Coordinates of C-alpha atoms in Angstrom, one line a residue:
X4 CA -20.5 12.2 -17.7
X5 CA -18.7 11.2 -20.8
X6 CA -17.2 7.7 -20.9
X7 CA -14.3 8.8 -23.1
X8 CA -11.2 6.9 -21.8
X9 CA -7.5 6.9 -22.4
X10 CA -7.7 3.2 -22.9
X11 CA -10.6 0.8 -23.0
X12 CA -12.2 -0.8 -20.0
X13 CA -11.1 -4.4 -20.4
X14 CA -14.0 -6.9 -20.4
X15 CA -14.3 -10.7 -20.6
X16 CA -15.5 -13.8 -18.9
X17 CA -12.4 -16.0 -18.4
X18 CA -10.2 -13.9 -16.1
X19 CA -9.0 -10.4 -15.2
X20 CA -5.7 -9.2 -13.8
X21 CA -4.9 -5.6 -13.1
X22 CA -1.7 -4.4 -11.6
X23 CA 0.8 -1.6 -11.5
X24 CA 3.1 -3.2 -14.1
X25 CA 2.1 -4.8 -17.4
X26 CA 4.6 -7.6 -17.1
X27 CA 3.2 -8.6 -13.7
X28 CA -0.4 -8.4 -15.1
X29 CA 0.6 -10.6 -18.1
X30 CA 2.3 -13.1 -15.8
X31 CA -0.8 -13.4 -13.6
X32 CA -3.0 -13.8 -16.7
X33 CA -0.6 -16.6 -17.8
X34 CA -1.3 -18.5 -14.6
X35 CA -5.0 -18.2 -15.2
X36 CA -4.5 -19.5 -18.8
X37 CA -2.6 -22.5 -17.4
X38 CA -5.6 -23.5 -15.2
X39 CA -4.6 -21.7 -12.0
X40 CA -7.2 -19.7 -10.0
X41 CA -7.2 -16.1 -8.8
X42 CA -5.1 -16.9 -5.8
X43 CA -2.4 -18.7 -7.8
X44 CA -2.4 -15.7 -10.2
X45 CA -2.2 -13.2 -7.4
X46 CA 0.9 -14.9 -5.9
X47 CA 2.6 -14.9 -9.3
X48 CA 1.7 -11.3 -10.0
X49 CA 2.9 -10.2 -6.6
X50 CA 6.2 -12.0 -6.9
X51 CA 6.8 -10.6 -10.4
X52 CA 6.1 -7.0 -9.1
X53 CA 9.0 -7.5 -6.7
X54 CA 11.3 -8.0 -9.6
X55 CA 10.0 -5.4 -12.1
X56 CA 9.2 -2.6 -9.6
X57 CA 12.0 -2.9 -7.0
X58 CA 11.8 0.7 -6.1
X59 CA 8.2 0.2 -5.0
X60 CA 8.2 -3.2 -3.2
X61 CA 10.4 -6.2 -2.5
X62 CA 10.6 -9.6 -0.8
X63 CA 11.7 -8.0 2.4
X64 CA 8.6 -5.8 2.6
X65 CA 5.1 -6.2 3.8
X66 CA 1.7 -7.3 2.5
X67 CA -2.0 -6.8 3.3
X68 CA -4.5 -8.5 1.1
X69 CA -8.2 -9.2 1.0
X70 CA -9.3 -12.4 -0.7
X71 CA -12.6 -14.2 -1.3
X72 CA -13.4 -17.6 -2.4
X73 CA -16.5 -17.8 -4.8
X74 CA -19.6 -18.2 -2.6
X75 CA -17.8 -17.2 0.6
X76 CA -17.1 -14.0 2.5
X77 CA -14.0 -11.7 2.2
X78 CA -11.1 -12.6 4.5
X79 CA -7.9 -10.6 5.3
X80 CA -4.3 -11.8 5.3
X81 CA -2.1 -9.6 7.4
X82 CA 1.6 -10.1 6.4
X83 CA 2.7 -7.0 8.2
X84 CA 5.8 -8.0 10.2
X85 CA 6.0 -6.8 13.8
X86 CA 8.7 -4.8 15.5
X87 CA 11.7 -6.8 16.7
X88 CA 12.0 -7.8 20.4
X89 CA 14.8 -5.3 20.9
X90 CA 12.8 -2.4 19.4
X91 CA 11.8 -0.3 22.3
X92 CA 11.3 3.4 22.8
X93 CA 14.2 3.4 25.3
X94 CA 16.5 1.9 22.7
X95 CA 15.7 4.6 20.2
X96 CA 16.0 7.4 22.8
X97 CA 19.4 6.0 23.8
X98 CA 20.5 6.8 20.2
X99 CA 19.3 10.4 20.6
X100 CA 16.3 9.9 18.3
X101 CA 12.9 11.5 18.6
X102 CA 11.7 9.9 15.3
X103 CA 12.6 6.6 13.8
X104 CA 14.6 7.2 10.5
X105 CA 13.0 6.4 7.2
X106 CA 15.9 4.5 5.7
X107 CA 18.7 2.1 6.8
X108 CA 18.5 -0.9 9.1
X109 CA 17.3 0.6 12.4
X110 CA 13.7 0.9 11.0
X111 CA 13.6 -2.7 9.9
X112 CA 10.7 -4.9 11.2
X113 CA 10.2 -8.6 10.4
X114 CA 9.9 -9.0 6.6
X115 CA 6.4 -10.4 6.0
X116 CA 5.5 -10.3 2.3
X117 CA 6.8 -13.7 1.3
X118 CA 5.0 -15.6 4.0
X119 CA 1.8 -13.7 3.2
X120 CA 1.9 -14.9 -0.4
X121 CA 2.7 -18.5 0.8
X122 CA -0.3 -18.4 3.2
X123 CA -2.6 -17.3 0.3
X124 CA -1.2 -20.0 -1.9
X125 CA -1.7 -22.7 0.7
X126 CA -5.2 -21.7 1.7
X127 CA -6.6 -20.8 -1.7
X128 CA -4.3 -21.8 -4.5
X129 CA -4.2 -24.9 -6.6
X130 CA -0.8 -24.8 -8.4
X131 CA 2.5 -25.9 -7.1
X132 CA 5.2 -23.7 -5.6
X133 CA 7.4 -24.0 -8.7
X134 CA 4.5 -23.1 -11.0
X135 CA 3.7 -19.8 -9.3
X136 CA 7.3 -18.8 -8.6
X137 CA 8.7 -19.6 -12.1
X138 CA 7.7 -16.3 -13.7
X139 CA 9.5 -14.2 -11.0
X140 CA 12.5 -16.4 -11.3
X141 CA 12.5 -16.1 -15.1
X142 CA 12.4 -12.3 -15.1
X143 CA 15.0 -12.0 -12.3
X144 CA 17.3 -14.4 -14.1
X145 CA 16.7 -13.7 -17.8
X146 CA 15.8 -10.0 -17.4
X147 CA 13.1 -7.4 -18.0
X148 CA 13.2 -3.9 -19.5
X149 CA 14.0 -1.5 -16.7
X150 CA 11.4 1.1 -16.1
X151 CA 12.7 4.7 -16.6
X152 CA 11.6 5.5 -13.0
X153 CA 13.7 2.6 -11.6
X154 CA 16.7 3.8 -13.6
X155 CA 16.2 7.3 -12.3
X156 CA 15.9 6.1 -8.8
X157 CA 19.2 4.2 -9.0
X158 CA 20.9 7.1 -10.8
X159 CA 19.6 9.5 -8.1
X160 CA 21.5 7.6 -5.4
X161 CA 24.3 6.0 -7.3
X162 CA 27.0 7.7 -5.4
X163 CA 25.4 6.8 -2.1
X164 CA 25.0 3.2 -3.1
X165 CA 28.7 3.0 -4.1
X166 CA 30.0 4.6 -0.9
X167 CA 27.5 3.5 1.7
X168 CA 25.5 0.4 0.5
X169 CA 27.9 -1.6 -1.7
X170 CA 25.8 -4.7 -1.5
X171 CA 23.0 -2.7 -3.2
X172 CA 25.4 -1.2 -5.8
X173 CA 26.5 -4.8 -6.7
X174 CA 22.8 -5.7 -7.5
X175 CA 21.4 -2.5 -9.0
X176 CA 24.6 -1.2 -10.6
X177 CA 26.3 -4.5 -11.7
X178 CA 28.6 -2.7 -14.2
X179 CA 29.5 0.0 -11.8
X180 CA 27.1 2.6 -13.3
X181 CA 23.4 3.2 -13.0
X182 CA 21.6 1.1 -15.7
X183 CA 20.0 2.9 -18.6
X184 CA 16.2 3.2 -18.9
X185 CA 14.6 0.4 -20.9
X186 CA 17.9 -1.6 -20.7
X187 CA 17.6 -5.3 -20.0
X188 CA 18.1 -5.7 -16.3
X189 CA 18.7 -8.9 -14.3
X190 CA 18.9 -9.7 -10.6
X191 CA 20.6 -13.1 -10.6
X192 CA 21.0 -13.1 -6.8
X193 CA 17.2 -12.8 -6.3
X194 CA 16.6 -15.5 -9.0
X195 CA 19.0 -17.8 -7.2
X196 CA 17.3 -17.1 -3.8
X197 CA 13.9 -18.0 -5.2
X198 CA 15.2 -21.0 -7.1
X199 CA 16.9 -22.4 -4.0
X200 CA 13.6 -22.0 -2.0
X201 CA 11.8 -24.0 -4.7
X202 CA 14.5 -26.7 -4.9
X203 CA 14.8 -27.1 -1.1
X204 CA 11.0 -27.1 -0.7
X205 CA 10.7 -29.9 -3.3
X206 CA 13.5 -31.9 -1.7
X207 CA 11.7 -31.6 1.7
X208 CA 8.3 -32.8 0.5
X209 CA 6.5 -34.5 -2.5
X210 CA 3.2 -32.9 -1.4
X211 CA 2.0 -29.5 -2.8
X212 CA 1.1 -28.2 0.7
X213 CA 4.1 -29.7 2.2
X214 CA 6.3 -27.8 -0.3
X215 CA 4.6 -24.5 0.5
X216 CA 5.0 -25.0 4.3
X217 CA 8.7 -26.0 3.6
X218 CA 9.2 -22.7 1.7
X219 CA 7.7 -20.8 4.7
X220 CA 10.1 -22.6 7.0
X221 CA 13.1 -21.9 4.7
X222 CA 12.3 -18.2 4.8
X223 CA 11.9 -17.9 8.5
X224 CA 14.3 -20.6 9.8
X225 CA 16.4 -21.6 6.8
X226 CA 19.1 -20.1 4.6
X227 CA 17.1 -16.9 4.0
X228 CA 16.9 -16.2 7.8
X229 CA 20.5 -17.2 8.2
X230 CA 21.6 -14.6 5.5
X231 CA 19.5 -11.9 7.0
X232 CA 20.6 -12.5 10.6
X233 CA 24.3 -12.8 9.6
X234 CA 24.1 -9.4 7.8
X235 CA 22.2 -7.4 10.4
X236 CA 24.2 -8.8 13.3
X237 CA 27.2 -6.7 12.4
X238 CA 26.2 -4.2 9.7
X239 CA 26.2 -0.5 10.6
X240 CA 24.9 1.5 7.7
X241 CA 24.2 5.1 6.9
X242 CA 20.6 6.3 7.1
X243 CA 18.6 9.5 6.9
X244 CA 19.8 10.7 10.3
X245 CA 23.3 11.3 8.8
X246 CA 24.8 8.7 11.1
X247 CA 25.3 5.0 11.0
X248 CA 23.0 2.6 12.8
X249 CA 22.6 -1.2 13.3
X250 CA 19.4 -3.2 13.0
X251 CA 17.4 -4.2 16.1
X252 CA 16.1 -7.2 14.1
X253 CA 17.6 -10.5 15.2
X254 CA 17.4 -14.2 14.3
X255 CA 14.8 -14.9 17.0
X256 CA 12.5 -12.3 15.5
X257 CA 12.4 -14.2 12.2
X258 CA 12.1 -17.7 13.6
X259 CA 8.7 -19.1 13.2
X260 CA 6.9 -15.9 12.4
X261 CA 3.8 -16.4 10.3
X262 CA 1.3 -14.2 8.6
X263 CA -2.2 -14.3 10.1
X264 CA -5.8 -14.3 8.9
X265 CA -8.4 -11.9 10.1
X266 CA -11.9 -10.8 9.5
X267 CA -12.2 -7.5 7.6
X268 CA -14.0 -4.4 8.8
X269 CA -16.9 -3.2 6.7
X270 CA -19.5 -0.5 6.3
X271 CA -22.6 -0.1 4.0
X272 CA -22.7 2.7 1.6
X273 CA -25.6 3.3 -0.9
X274 CA -26.2 -0.4 -1.6
X275 CA -22.5 -1.4 -1.4
X276 CA -20.7 -3.1 1.5
X277 CA -17.1 -2.0 1.5
X278 CA -14.4 -4.2 3.2
X279 CA -11.1 -3.1 4.6
X280 CA -8.3 -4.3 6.9
X281 CA -8.2 -3.6 10.6
X282 CA -6.7 -0.4 12.2
X283 CA -3.2 -1.8 11.8
X284 CA -3.6 -0.3 8.3
X285 CA -5.3 2.9 7.4
X286 CA -8.2 1.2 5.7
X287 CA -10.8 2.1 8.3
X288 CA -10.2 5.8 7.4
X289 CA -11.9 5.2 4.1
X290 CA -14.8 3.5 5.9
X291 CA -15.1 6.5 8.3
X292 CA -15.1 8.9 5.4
X293 CA -17.9 6.9 3.7
X294 CA -19.9 7.0 6.9
X295 CA -19.6 10.7 7.1
X296 CA -20.4 11.2 3.4
X297 CA -23.4 8.9 3.1
X298 CA -25.5 11.6 4.8
X299 CA -24.6 14.1 2.0
X300 CA -26.1 14.2 -1.5
X301 CA -23.0 13.7 -3.5
X302 CA -25.0 12.4 -6.5
X303 CA -26.3 15.9 -6.9
X304 CA -22.8 17.4 -7.2
X305 CA -20.5 17.6 -10.2
X306 CA -17.9 15.0 -9.4
X307 CA -15.2 17.3 -10.9
X308 CA -16.7 20.4 -9.3
X309 CA -15.5 22.5 -6.4
X310 CA -18.4 21.5 -4.1
X311 CA -17.6 17.8 -4.5
X312 CA -13.9 18.3 -4.0
X313 CA -14.3 20.5 -1.0
X314 CA -16.8 18.1 0.7
X315 CA -14.7 15.0 0.1
X316 CA -11.5 16.8 1.3
X317 CA -13.2 17.9 4.5
X318 CA -14.5 14.4 5.2
X319 CA -11.0 13.0 4.6
X320 CA -9.5 15.5 7.0
X321 CA -11.9 14.3 9.7
X322 CA -11.3 10.6 9.0
X323 CA -7.5 10.9 8.9
X324 CA -7.5 13.0 12.1
X325 CA -9.1 10.0 13.8
X326 CA -6.5 7.7 12.1
X327 CA -3.7 9.7 13.8
X328 CA -5.4 9.6 17.2
X329 CA -6.8 6.1 17.4
X330 CA -5.4 3.6 14.9
X331 CA -2.7 1.0 15.8
X332 CA -2.2 -2.7 16.4
X333 CA -5.4 -3.9 18.1
X334 CA -3.4 -6.7 19.7
X335 CA -1.6 -4.0 21.8
X336 CA -4.1 -1.2 22.1
X337 CA -7.8 -0.8 22.7
X338 CA -9.1 0.7 19.4
X339 CA -12.7 2.2 19.6
X340 CA -13.5 1.0 16.1
X341 CA -17.1 0.2 16.8
X342 CA -17.7 3.8 17.9
X343 CA -15.6 5.3 15.0
X344 CA -17.7 3.4 12.4
X345 CA -21.1 4.1 14.0
X346 CA -23.7 6.3 12.4
X347 CA -24.1 8.4 15.6
X348 CA -20.5 9.2 15.6
X349 CA -20.4 9.9 11.8
X350 CA -23.4 12.2 12.1
X351 CA -21.6 14.3 14.6
X352 CA -18.5 14.5 12.4
X353 CA -20.6 15.3 9.4
X354 CA -21.8 18.5 11.1
X355 CA -18.3 19.8 11.1
X356 CA -18.1 20.2 7.4
X357 CA -18.9 23.8 6.4
X358 CA -18.3 26.0 3.4
X359 CA -14.8 27.0 4.5
X360 CA -11.7 24.8 4.5
X361 CA -10.8 23.6 8.0
X362 CA -7.3 24.5 9.2
X363 CA -7.2 22.6 12.5
X364 CA -6.6 18.9 13.3
X365 CA -9.9 17.7 14.6
X366 CA -10.0 14.1 15.9
X367 CA -13.3 13.2 17.4
X368 CA -13.5 12.8 21.2
X369 CA -14.5 9.3 21.9
X370 CA -15.6 8.8 25.6
X371 CA -12.7 7.3 27.5
X372 CA -10.2 8.0 24.8
X373 CA -10.0 11.8 24.9
X374 CA -6.4 11.7 25.9
X375 CA -5.5 10.1 22.5
X376 CA -7.2 12.9 20.7
X377 CA -5.3 15.5 22.7
X378 CA -2.0 13.7 22.0
X379 CA -2.7 13.7 18.3
X380 CA -3.5 17.4 18.3
X381 CA -0.3 18.1 20.1
X382 CA 1.8 16.0 17.7
X383 CA 0.3 17.8 14.7
X384 CA 1.1 21.2 16.2
X385 CA 4.6 20.1 17.0
X386 CA 5.3 18.7 13.5
X387 CA 3.7 21.4 11.4
X388 CA 6.0 22.4 8.6
X389 CA 6.6 22.6 4.9
X390 CA 8.5 20.0 3.0
X391 CA 6.4 16.9 3.5
X392 CA 5.6 16.4 -0.2
X393 CA 9.3 16.0 -1.0
X394 CA 10.4 14.1 2.1
X395 CA 8.1 11.2 2.7
X396 CA 7.9 7.7 1.2
X397 CA 5.1 7.4 -1.2
X398 CA 3.0 10.5 -1.7
X399 CA 3.8 10.7 -5.4
X400 CA 6.9 8.8 -6.3
X401 CA 7.3 10.5 -9.7
X402 CA 8.0 13.9 -8.1
X403 CA 11.2 12.7 -6.6
X404 CA 13.1 9.6 -7.4
X405 CA 14.6 9.1 -3.9
X406 CA 11.6 7.5 -2.2
X407 CA 9.9 4.2 -2.3
X408 CA 6.3 3.6 -2.9
X409 CA 3.9 0.7 -3.3
X410 CA 2.3 -1.6 -5.8
X411 CA -1.2 -2.9 -6.2
X412 CA -3.0 -5.8 -7.9
X413 CA -6.5 -7.0 -8.4
X414 CA -7.4 -10.5 -9.7
X415 CA -10.7 -12.2 -10.5
X416 CA -11.0 -15.6 -12.1
X417 CA -13.8 -17.2 -14.1
X418 CA -15.2 -18.9 -11.0
X419 CA -15.5 -15.6 -9.0
X420 CA -12.5 -16.0 -6.7
X421 CA -10.9 -12.7 -6.2
X422 CA -7.9 -10.9 -4.5
X423 CA -7.0 -7.3 -3.8
X424 CA -3.5 -6.8 -2.5
X425 CA -1.2 -3.9 -1.8
X426 CA 2.4 -5.0 -1.3
X427 CA 5.0 -2.5 -0.3
X428 CA 8.3 -2.0 1.6
X429 CA 11.8 -3.4 1.0
X430 CA 12.5 -0.7 -1.7
X431 CA 15.9 -0.6 -3.2
X432 CA 16.3 2.9 -1.7
X433 CA 15.1 2.0 1.8
X434 CA 17.8 -0.3 3.0
X435 CA 20.9 -2.1 1.8
X436 CA 20.6 -5.4 0.0
X437 CA 21.2 -8.4 2.1
X438 CA 24.4 -9.9 0.6
X439 CA 23.6 -13.0 -1.5
X440 CA 19.8 -12.7 -1.4
X441 CA 19.4 -9.9 -3.9
X442 CA 16.9 -7.8 -2.0
X443 CA 16.8 -5.2 0.8
X444 CA 14.9 -5.2 4.0
X445 CA 12.1 -2.7 4.9
X446 CA 12.0 0.5 6.9
X447 CA 8.4 0.2 8.2
X448 CA 9.2 0.9 11.8
X449 CA 9.4 4.6 10.9
X450 CA 5.6 4.6 11.3
X451 CA 5.8 4.2 15.1
X452 CA 5.9 7.1 17.5
X453 CA 8.6 7.3 20.2
X454 CA 6.1 8.3 22.9
X455 CA 4.4 6.2 25.5
X456 CA 0.8 5.0 25.7
X457 CA -0.6 5.8 22.3
X458 CA -1.8 3.2 19.8
X459 CA 1.2 3.7 17.6
X460 CA 3.8 3.6 20.3
X461 CA 6.8 1.5 19.4
X462 CA 6.5 -1.8 21.2
X463 CA 8.3 -5.1 20.7
X464 CA 6.1 -7.5 18.7
X465 CA 3.6 -4.7 17.7
X466 CA 2.6 -4.1 14.0
X467 CA 3.3 -0.6 12.7
X468 CA 0.1 1.1 11.5
X469 CA 0.8 1.1 7.8
X470 CA -0.8 3.1 4.9
X471 CA -1.3 -0.1 2.9
X472 CA -5.0 -0.6 2.2
X473 CA -6.5 -3.0 -0.4
X474 CA -10.3 -2.7 -1.0
X475 CA -13.2 -5.1 -1.8
X476 CA -16.8 -4.2 -2.1
X477 CA -20.1 -6.0 -2.8
X478 CA -23.5 -4.9 -4.2
X479 CA -25.8 -7.9 -4.3
X480 CA -24.0 -10.3 -6.6
X481 CA -21.6 -7.7 -8.0
X482 CA -18.1 -7.9 -6.5
X483 CA -15.5 -5.2 -6.9
X484 CA -11.8 -5.1 -5.9
X485 CA -9.6 -2.0 -6.2
X486 CA -6.7 -0.1 -4.7
X487 CA -3.6 2.0 -5.4
X488 CA -0.1 2.8 -4.2
X489 CA 0.4 6.2 -2.7
X490 CA 1.0 6.0 1.1
X491 CA -1.2 8.5 2.9
X492 CA -3.0 9.2 -0.4
X493 CA -4.1 5.5 -0.9
X494 CA -7.5 5.8 0.8
X495 CA -8.0 9.3 -0.5
X496 CA -7.6 8.3 -4.2
X497 CA -9.6 5.1 -3.6
X498 CA -12.4 7.1 -1.9
X499 CA -12.7 9.6 -4.8
X500 CA -12.7 6.8 -7.4
X501 CA -15.3 4.8 -5.5
X502 CA -17.6 7.7 -4.9
X503 CA -17.6 8.6 -8.6
X504 CA -18.2 5.0 -9.5
X505 CA -21.2 4.7 -7.2
X506 CA -22.8 8.1 -7.9
X507 CA -21.7 9.2 -11.3
X508 CA -20.3 6.6 -13.8
X509 CA -20.3 2.9 -14.1
X510 CA -17.2 2.7 -16.4
X511 CA -14.2 1.7 -14.3
X512 CA -11.6 3.3 -16.7
X513 CA -13.5 6.5 -17.1
X514 CA -13.4 7.1 -13.4
X515 CA -9.6 6.5 -13.3
X516 CA -9.1 9.0 -16.1
X517 CA -10.9 11.8 -14.3
X518 CA -8.8 14.4 -12.5
X519 CA -7.7 13.6 -8.9
X520 CA -6.8 15.5 -5.8
X521 CA -5.7 14.9 -2.2
X522 CA -5.1 16.7 1.0
X523 CA -1.8 17.0 3.0
X524 CA -3.6 18.5 6.0
X525 CA -3.0 15.7 8.5
X526 CA 0.1 14.3 10.0
X527 CA 2.3 12.3 7.5
X528 CA 3.0 8.7 8.1
X529 CA 6.6 8.8 6.9
X530 CA 9.7 10.5 8.2
X531 CA 9.8 13.4 8.9
X532 CA 6.0 13.2 9.7
X533 CA 5.0 16.8 8.8
X534 CA 1.5 18.2 8.9
X535 CA 0.4 20.9 6.4
X536 CA -2.9 22.3 7.4
X537 CA -5.3 23.2 4.6
X538 CA -2.8 22.2 1.9
X539 CA -4.0 20.1 -1.0
X540 CA -2.9 19.0 -4.5
X541 CA -5.0 18.9 -7.5
X542 CA -4.5 18.1 -11.2
X543 CA -4.9 21.0 -13.7
X544 CA -7.7 19.2 -15.5
X545 CA -10.1 20.5 -12.9
X546 CA -9.8 23.9 -14.6
X547 CA -9.0 27.4 -13.3
X548 CA -12.6 28.1 -12.1
X549 CA -12.7 25.0 -9.8
X550 CA -9.2 25.8 -8.5
X551 CA -10.0 29.4 -7.7
X552 CA -13.3 28.4 -6.0
X553 CA -11.4 26.0 -3.7
X554 CA -8.9 28.7 -2.9
X555 CA -11.7 31.1 -2.1
X556 CA -12.9 28.6 0.5
X557 CA -9.5 28.7 2.2
X558 CA -7.8 25.6 0.7
X559 CA -4.1 26.1 -0.1
X560 CA -4.2 24.5 -3.6
X561 CA -1.0 23.4 -5.4
X562 CA -1.7 22.5 -9.0
X563 CA 0.4 19.5 -10.1
X564 CA 1.6 18.6 -13.5
X565 CA -1.0 16.9 -15.8
X566 CA -1.7 13.2 -15.0
X567 CA 0.3 13.4 -11.8
X568 CA -1.9 12.0 -9.1
X569 CA -3.0 8.4 -8.4
X570 CA -2.1 4.9 -9.6
X571 CA -5.5 3.0 -9.2
X572 CA -6.4 -0.4 -10.6
X573 CA -9.7 -2.2 -10.3
X574 CA -11.6 -5.4 -11.3
X575 CA -15.3 -6.1 -11.2
X576 CA -17.4 -9.3 -11.6
X577 CA -21.0 -8.8 -12.7
X578 CA -23.8 -11.2 -11.6
X579 CA -23.8 -12.9 -15.0
X580 CA -20.1 -13.6 -14.9
X581 CA -18.9 -10.6 -17.0
X582 CA -15.6 -9.4 -15.8
X583 CA -14.3 -5.8 -16.1
X584 CA -10.9 -4.3 -15.4
X585 CA -9.1 -1.0 -15.5
X586 CA -5.8 0.6 -14.7
X587 CA -4.6 4.2 -14.5
X588 CA -2.8 5.7 -17.4
X589 CA -0.7 7.8 -14.9
X590 CA 3.0 6.7 -14.8
X591 CA 2.3 4.6 -17.9
X592 CA 3.1 1.2 -16.6
X593 CA -0.1 -0.1 -15.0
X594 CA -2.3 -2.3 -17.1
X595 CA -5.4 -4.5 -16.9
X596 CA -5.4 -7.7 -19.0
X597 CA -8.2 -10.2 -19.4
X598 CA -10.4 -12.1 -21.8

């Protein structure tokens, strides 16, 4: 395959930062230049992404990340906030709901992103709280050029913000009108919030770790928690139901909540060990797909040909069917993960891939868990329908400007420390801004089901099964981190990119530039949760012959606009210390920087 690329694969030895916005990448690289390590740089990059991509993530959102200290093993930080104590199925049914709405305050869970970043800084970082937070404070206070897509998002809901969410209008339409693309945009309330956290933390302790712990306490038990609880205690706001609802989140839900560390799940694939989060995220679906595909000779296929596309799509359908049946918070449900990742199980699933496109939802039948497979099949049949691609959160945010999405970052420093993180939630269009704080809360509870006794049942204190899914992989002394925004498509796009990397091309950027595809066959994770059997999207660069071949197999193929699918970034460390980075040219704002 040709290694012609839209931009060069970035190479160096000092440090590498790749993210979904060039300002955030540059800010993270600046931290490395000042002597910080990958963990310091990741925190700065993540906080800046909250400022420059507020339609894709925010301080009130959530955060999964995988991190590794040089010489150590990968670890997971789960900063996915749980459902409030008052969030019960009965409470939702009393409101006449069968699905949790995808916007407003009713769907809010504990905001986790800030504490997750602080946990990483405390356990792996070396710089002070002020040093890592200063770039985000600067860009919120002094401004940044507003992305055209942010401007379009605000413009698309400007009347709604004025009429229904005035606290959001005050922040994102400070002059009463939607700001123009590329105009200098400031968020002084967010700048003041972060500056006050730094100032109060420094007043509380002279010690670096003491200041970080103070910042965590300020968030969960100080003025930030006070402002959130004061707002949600009385606010009734419009949401996607067409009515007005109040939050179930309360002060006691915020108090003392902390992000937690976990061991990753992993699987071996053609010399690589791939690491993902637990089943409270969708990451194991990528591992399941790899387990299915490692018994198929993908290296012999054209990675842009119909046979490759068909085979990968069918494997993804099987993996995601299991996601819908079995994944959830393992603290509340027994998840048969060992079986789902086993070779015996994968071999049985592999046999289901034939020449024709499958049109059924086919979760595997794990002994003792058959009722969960039956429930997932019934849900998919109930929720079959057209409209998912223009209704859900993050499938492809550029096709409609009224949804949120996600961001991603990958960082490796000269010592070999590395981070892969996929922050999301708290989008400007998801929920009204908390007055005085400059950011909205999340709507992550929409991922729960309002039915009893399934892994994704709404339960107080349970984590929603998100689509957020950073990745890390190892081949001997080579270490790779990668990921993408994109909701249900995150592990699909990552799988395609990783398979091509392993089997067909070593150049990170070349793989990102190749045409992408994904399936909409399975149940969507976001309101209104539709399933669209056999439907898939593909970029036109595959060519008419490939598209027609796929259609002849029974796939319902929708050809997108050019360069319309995927927002991948990646960074790699070779055994000799050479660093490599890449970022997708799609949507124009993602960049890798390094030297």
